[in-house]
PDB file of C-alpha atoms in Angstrom:
ATOM      1  CA  MET A1308     170.262  90.431 128.556  1.00 77.00           C
ATOM      2  CA  GLY A1309     167.758  88.016 126.984  1.00 87.00           C
ATOM      3  CA  CYS A1310     164.684  90.219 127.680  1.00 92.00           C
ATOM      4  CA  GLY A1311     162.668  88.702 124.777  1.00 93.00           C
ATOM      5  CA  LEU A1312     161.381  92.042 123.509  1.00 95.00           C
ATOM      6  CA  CYS A1313     162.547  91.048 120.053  1.00 95.00           C
ATOM      7  CA  GLU A1314     160.079  88.142 120.129  1.00 96.00           C
ATOM      8  CA  VAL A1315     157.265  90.423 121.361  1.00 96.00           C
ATOM      9  CA  TRP A1316     157.806  93.032 118.712  1.00 96.00           C
ATOM     10  CA  CYS A1317     158.146  90.365 116.011  1.00 95.00           C
ATOM     11  CA  VAL A1318     154.655  89.077 116.948  1.00 96.00           C
ATOM     12  CA  VAL A1319     153.303  92.647 116.746  1.00 96.00           C
ATOM     13  CA  ALA A1320     154.962  93.304 113.382  1.00 95.00           C
ATOM     14  CA  HIS A1321     153.343  90.144 111.907  1.00 93.00           C
ATOM     15  CA  SER A1322     149.951  90.701 113.511  1.00 94.00           C
ATOM     16  CA  LYS A1323     146.918  92.038 111.687  1.00 93.00           C
ATOM     17  CA  SER A1324     146.433  94.985 114.032  1.00 95.00           C
ATOM     18  CA  LYS A1325     150.082  96.014 114.503  1.00 95.00           C
ATOM     19  CA  ASP A1326     149.048  96.918 118.044  1.00 96.00           C
ATOM     20  CA  ILE A1327     150.914  95.298 120.968  1.00 96.00           C
ATOM     21  CA  ILE A1328     147.792  94.888 123.166  1.00 95.00           C
ATOM     22  CA  LYS A1329     145.481  93.636 120.416  1.00 96.00           C
ATOM     23  CA  ALA A1330     148.186  91.254 119.047  1.00 95.00           C
ATOM     24  CA  PHE A1331     148.446  89.464 122.347  1.00 95.00           C
ATOM     25  CA  LYS A1332     144.947  89.807 123.832  1.00 94.00           C
ATOM     26  CA  GLU A1333     142.543  89.750 120.876  1.00 94.00           C
ATOM     27  CA  GLU A1334     144.105  88.155 117.765  1.00 93.00           C
ATOM     28  CA  SER A1335     143.661  84.465 117.341  1.00 91.00           C
ATOM     29  CA  PRO A1336     145.710  82.659 116.188  1.00 89.00           C
ATOM     30  CA  ARG A1337     148.537  84.873 117.403  1.00 91.00           C
ATOM     31  CA  PRO A1338     151.397  85.208 114.871  1.00 90.00           C
ATOM     32  CA  LEU A1339     154.526  83.140 115.463  1.00 91.00           C
ATOM     33  CA  PRO A1340     157.678  85.144 116.319  1.00 94.00           C
ATOM     34  CA  ARG A1341     160.300  84.665 113.648  1.00 94.00           C
ATOM     35  CA  ILE A1342     163.101  85.103 116.194  1.00 95.00           C
ATOM     36  CA  LYS A1343     163.550  82.869 119.210  1.00 94.00           C
ATOM     37  CA  VAL A1344     165.645  83.913 122.235  1.00 94.00           C
ATOM     38  CA  HIS A1345     167.751  81.044 123.664  1.00 92.00           C
ATOM     39  CA  ARG A1346     168.899  81.612 127.231  1.00 92.00           C
ATOM     40  CA  ILE A1347     172.008  79.663 128.281  1.00 90.00           C
ATOM     41  CA  LYS A1348     173.075  81.498 131.367  1.00 86.00           C
ATOM     42  CA  PRO A1349     175.012  83.699 131.509  1.00 89.00           C
ATOM     43  CA  THR A1350     174.581  84.190 127.765  1.00 90.00           C
ATOM     44  CA  SER A1351     171.489  84.577 125.607  1.00 90.00           C
ATOM     45  CA  PHE A1352     171.125  84.941 121.880  1.00 90.00           C
ATOM     46  CA  GLY A1353     168.456  85.535 119.316  1.00 91.00           C
ATOM     47  CA  LEU A1354     168.063  82.868 116.655  1.00 93.00           C
ATOM     48  CA  GLN A1355     166.586  83.975 113.330  1.00 94.00           C
ATOM     49  CA  CYS A1356     167.230  83.379 109.642  1.00 94.00           C
ATOM     50  CA  ARG A1357     170.780  84.277 108.734  1.00 93.00           C
ATOM     51  CA  PHE A1358     169.935  84.805 105.045  1.00 92.00           C
ATOM     52  CA  CYS A1359     172.728  82.503 103.825  1.00 92.00           C
ATOM     53  CA  GLU A1360     174.512  83.288 100.598  1.00 90.00           C
ATOM     54  CA  GLU A1361     173.575  79.795  99.350  1.00 92.00           C
ATOM     55  CA  PRO A1362     170.569  78.809 101.367  1.00 95.00           C
ATOM     56  CA  LEU A1363     170.081  75.109 101.762  1.00 96.00           C
ATOM     57  CA  CYS A1364     166.410  75.685 102.557  1.00 96.00           C
ATOM     58  CA  ILE A1365     165.854  76.943  99.023  1.00 96.00           C
ATOM     59  CA  ALA A1366     167.686  74.038  97.459  1.00 96.00           C
ATOM     60  CA  ALA A1367     165.735  71.591  99.625  1.00 96.00           C
ATOM     61  CA  CYS A1368     162.222  73.044  99.137  1.00 96.00           C
ATOM     62  CA  LEU A1369     160.126  70.673  97.068  1.00 95.00           C
ATOM     63  CA  THR A1370     157.472  73.162  96.005  1.00 96.00           C
ATOM     64  CA  GLY A1371     159.388  76.411  95.473  1.00 95.00           C
ATOM     65  CA  ALA A1372     157.858  78.001  98.573  1.00 95.00           C
ATOM     66  CA  MET A1373     161.379  78.914  99.722  1.00 96.00           C
ATOM     67  CA  HIS A1374     162.713  81.132  97.003  1.00 95.00           C
ATOM     68  CA  TYR A1375     164.599  84.425  96.221  1.00 92.00           C
ATOM     69  CA  ASN A1376     162.444  87.479  95.891  1.00 90.00           C
ATOM     70  CA  ASP A1377     163.097  90.247  93.371  1.00 88.00           C
ATOM     71  CA  GLU A1378     165.802  91.735  95.641  1.00 84.00           C
ATOM     72  CA  GLY A1379     167.682  88.459  95.849  1.00 84.00           C
ATOM     73  CA  VAL A1380     166.682  87.785  99.484  1.00 85.00           C
ATOM     74  CA  SER A1381     165.409  84.408 100.532  1.00 90.00           C
ATOM     75  CA  GLU A1382     161.752  84.304 101.533  1.00 92.00           C
ATOM     76  CA  HIS A1383     158.897  81.964 102.100  1.00 93.00           C
ATOM     77  CA  ASP A1384     155.589  81.773 100.203  1.00 93.00           C
ATOM     78  CA  ALA A1385     152.966  80.210 102.539  1.00 90.00           C
ATOM     79  CA  GLU A1386     150.558  79.667  99.582  1.00 92.00           C
ATOM     80  CA  LYS A1387     153.061  77.197  97.981  1.00 94.00           C
ATOM     81  CA  CYS A1388     154.098  75.550 101.214  1.00 93.00           C
ATOM     82  CA  VAL A1389     152.811  71.998 101.876  1.00 92.00           C
ATOM     83  CA  GLY A1390     154.403  71.793 105.348  1.00 90.00           C
ATOM     84  CA  CYS A1391     156.712  68.846 104.479  1.00 93.00           C
ATOM     85  CA  GLY A1392     159.508  70.300 106.711  1.00 93.00           C
ATOM     86  CA  THR A1393     162.374  69.614 104.355  1.00 96.00           C
ATOM     87  CA  CYS A1394     163.581  73.198 104.714  1.00 96.00           C
ATOM     88  CA  ILE A1395     163.605  72.787 108.500  1.00 95.00           C
ATOM     89  CA  LEU A1396     165.798  69.741 108.160  1.00 96.00           C
ATOM     90  CA  PHE A1397     168.325  71.530 105.847  1.00 96.00           C
ATOM     91  CA  CYS A1398     168.586  74.800 107.723  1.00 96.00           C
ATOM     92  CA  PRO A1399     172.000  74.643 109.476  1.00 95.00           C
ATOM     93  CA  PHE A1400     170.877  77.239 112.120  1.00 95.00           C
ATOM     94  CA  GLY A1401     167.516  75.800 113.067  1.00 93.00           C
ATOM     95  CA  ALA A1402     165.886  79.092 112.145  1.00 95.00           C
ATOM     96  CA  ILE A1403     162.787  77.775 110.354  1.00 95.00           C
ATOM     97  CA  GLN A1404     159.807  76.701 112.426  1.00 93.00           C
ATOM     98  CA  VAL A1405     156.512  74.913 111.807  1.00 92.00           C
ATOM     99  CA  ASP A1406     153.645  77.298 112.250  1.00 88.00           C
ATOM    100  CA  ARG A1407     150.863  74.859 113.276  1.00 84.00           C
ATOM    101  CA  LYS A1408     148.482  77.687 114.112  1.00 83.00           C
ATOM    102  CA  HIS A1409     148.388  78.817 110.482  1.00 80.00           C
ATOM    103  CA  GLY A1410     147.893  75.500 108.644  1.00 79.00           C
ATOM    104  CA  HIS A1411     151.131  73.510 109.122  1.00 74.00           C
ATOM    105  CA  VAL A1412     153.258  75.834 106.969  1.00 89.00           C
ATOM    106  CA  VAL A1413     156.614  77.010 107.992  1.00 92.00           C
ATOM    107  CA  ALA A1414     157.724  80.481 109.199  1.00 91.00           C
ATOM    108  CA  LYS A1415     161.049  82.262 109.041  1.00 93.00           C
ATOM    109  CA  CYS A1416     162.375  85.760 109.406  1.00 94.00           C
ATOM    110  CA  ASP A1417     161.344  88.005 106.588  1.00 91.00           C
ATOM    111  CA  MET A1418     163.319  91.074 107.876  1.00 91.00           C
ATOM    112  CA  CYS A1419     159.890  92.680 108.377  1.00 89.00           C
ATOM    113  CA  ALA A1420     159.715  93.358 104.693  1.00 78.00           C
ATOM    114  CA  GLU A1421     156.535  95.435 105.083  1.00 78.00           C
ATOM    115  CA  GLU A1422     158.013  97.590 107.815  1.00 80.00           C
ATOM    116  CA  GLY A1423     161.340  98.655 106.336  1.00 81.00           C
ATOM    117  CA  GLU A1424     163.428  97.855 109.410  1.00 89.00           C
ATOM    118  CA  PRO A1425     163.150  94.572 111.293  1.00 94.00           C
ATOM    119  CA  ALA A1426     160.990  95.043 114.469  1.00 95.00           C
ATOM    120  CA  CYS A1427     163.521  93.115 116.568  1.00 94.00           C
ATOM    121  CA  VAL A1428     166.259  95.551 115.582  1.00 94.00           C
ATOM    122  CA  ALA A1429     164.140  98.659 116.019  1.00 94.00           C
ATOM    123  CA  HIS A1430     162.994  97.749 119.546  1.00 94.00           C
ATOM    124  CA  CYS A1431     166.095  96.072 121.041  1.00 93.00           C
ATOM    125  CA  PRO A1432     166.853  98.106 124.186  1.00 93.00           C
ATOM    126  CA  ASN A1433     170.538  97.047 124.242  1.00 89.00           C
ATOM    127  CA  ARG A1434     171.042  97.425 120.513  1.00 90.00           C
ATOM    128  CA  ALA A1435     172.274  93.852 120.500  1.00 90.00           C
ATOM    129  CA  LEU A1436     170.519  93.149 117.245  1.00 91.00           C
ATOM    130  CA  TYR A1437     171.430  94.895 114.004  1.00 88.00           C
ATOM    131  CA  VAL A1438     171.320  94.408 110.204  1.00 88.00           C
ATOM    132  CA  GLU A1439     174.689  93.784 108.651  1.00 84.00           C
ATOM    133  CA  VAL A1440     175.155  94.336 104.931  1.00 77.00           C
ATOM    134  CA  GLU A1441     178.164  92.439 103.725  1.00 71.00           C
ATOM    135  CA  GLU A1442     180.300  93.720 100.912  1.00 69.00           C
ATOM    136  CA  ASP A1443     180.555  91.145  98.163  1.00 62.00           C
ATOM    137  CA  GLU A1444     183.909  90.333  96.599  1.00 54.00           C
ATOM    138  CA  GLU A1445     182.307  90.893  93.187  1.00 55.00           C
ATOM    139  CA  ALA A1446     181.183  94.437  92.550  1.00 46.00           C
ATOM    140  CA  PRO A1447     177.423  94.789  92.955  1.00 47.00           C
ATOM    141  CA  ASP A1448     175.303  96.383  90.248  1.00 50.00           C
ATOM    142  CA  GLU A1449     173.229  99.501  90.714  1.00 49.00           C
ATOM    143  CA  ALA A1450     170.445  97.543  92.533  1.00 48.00           C
ATOM    144  CA  GLY A1451     172.920  96.253  95.086  1.00 46.00           C
ATOM    145  CA  LYS A1452     172.903  92.699  93.732  1.00 47.00           C
ATOM    146  CA  ASP A1453     176.024  90.766  92.939  1.00 45.00           C
ATOM    147  CA  GLN A1454     176.458  88.865  89.677  1.00 46.00           C
ATOM    148  CA  THR A1455     174.406  85.920  91.054  1.00 44.00           C
ATOM    149  CA  GLY A1456     171.416  88.183  91.562  1.00 48.00           C
ATOM    150  CA  LYS A1457     171.570  87.943  95.341  1.00 45.00           C
ATOM    151  CA  GLN A1458     171.290  90.945  97.686  1.00 42.00           C
ATOM    152  CA  GLY A1459     174.034  91.183 100.241  1.00 44.00           C
ATOM    153  CA  GLY A1460     172.525  91.507 103.714  1.00 50.00           C
ATOM    154  CA  LYS A1461     171.506  89.541 106.757  1.00 53.00           C
ATOM    155  CA  ALA A1462     170.319  89.942 110.340  1.00 54.00           C
ATOM    156  CA  SER A1463     173.075  89.650 112.921  1.00 56.00           C
ATOM    157  CA  GLN A1464     173.645  90.218 116.592  1.00 55.00           C
ATOM    158  CA  LYS A1465     176.530  91.348 118.705  1.00 53.00           C
ATOM    159  CA  GLU A1466     178.463  88.534 120.392  1.00 46.00           C
ATOM    160  CA  GLY A1467     177.255  87.749 123.868  1.00 47.00           C
ATOM    161  CA  ALA A1468     173.997  89.762 123.403  1.00 50.00           C
TER     162      ALA A1468
END
């Protein structure tokens, strides 16, 4: 369908007000959506971080701004980011963007960590976006982490959505 509501609700989720009208009309600078809808007719797809098992962005990051959080999920620390763009070059999906409005740092999907469920998933009218938790071959421990300390899970979408 390619309606772009995922982008809209991503902006709202990352806004200060968490209000759709205020996020677009009053907040400046407006947050950057962490998902981008690409429309290649007749197909469209949402591009966001795929939370790779072995993320090249983390390996490439010169400052440690791209790192694993306590749950083993890759995330970005804007305070450590110097905006060099190395992570952008190494991301095989093109899911990391420069956020020039917020000081030349980068932005990537954070699965709406503060919200519990990603806003793009919660507000998709076609249910084309969903969160897929992959079962690891190695048995996870009680916290859901495999033996490498990584949490199994990533944002996905249905084919042709």
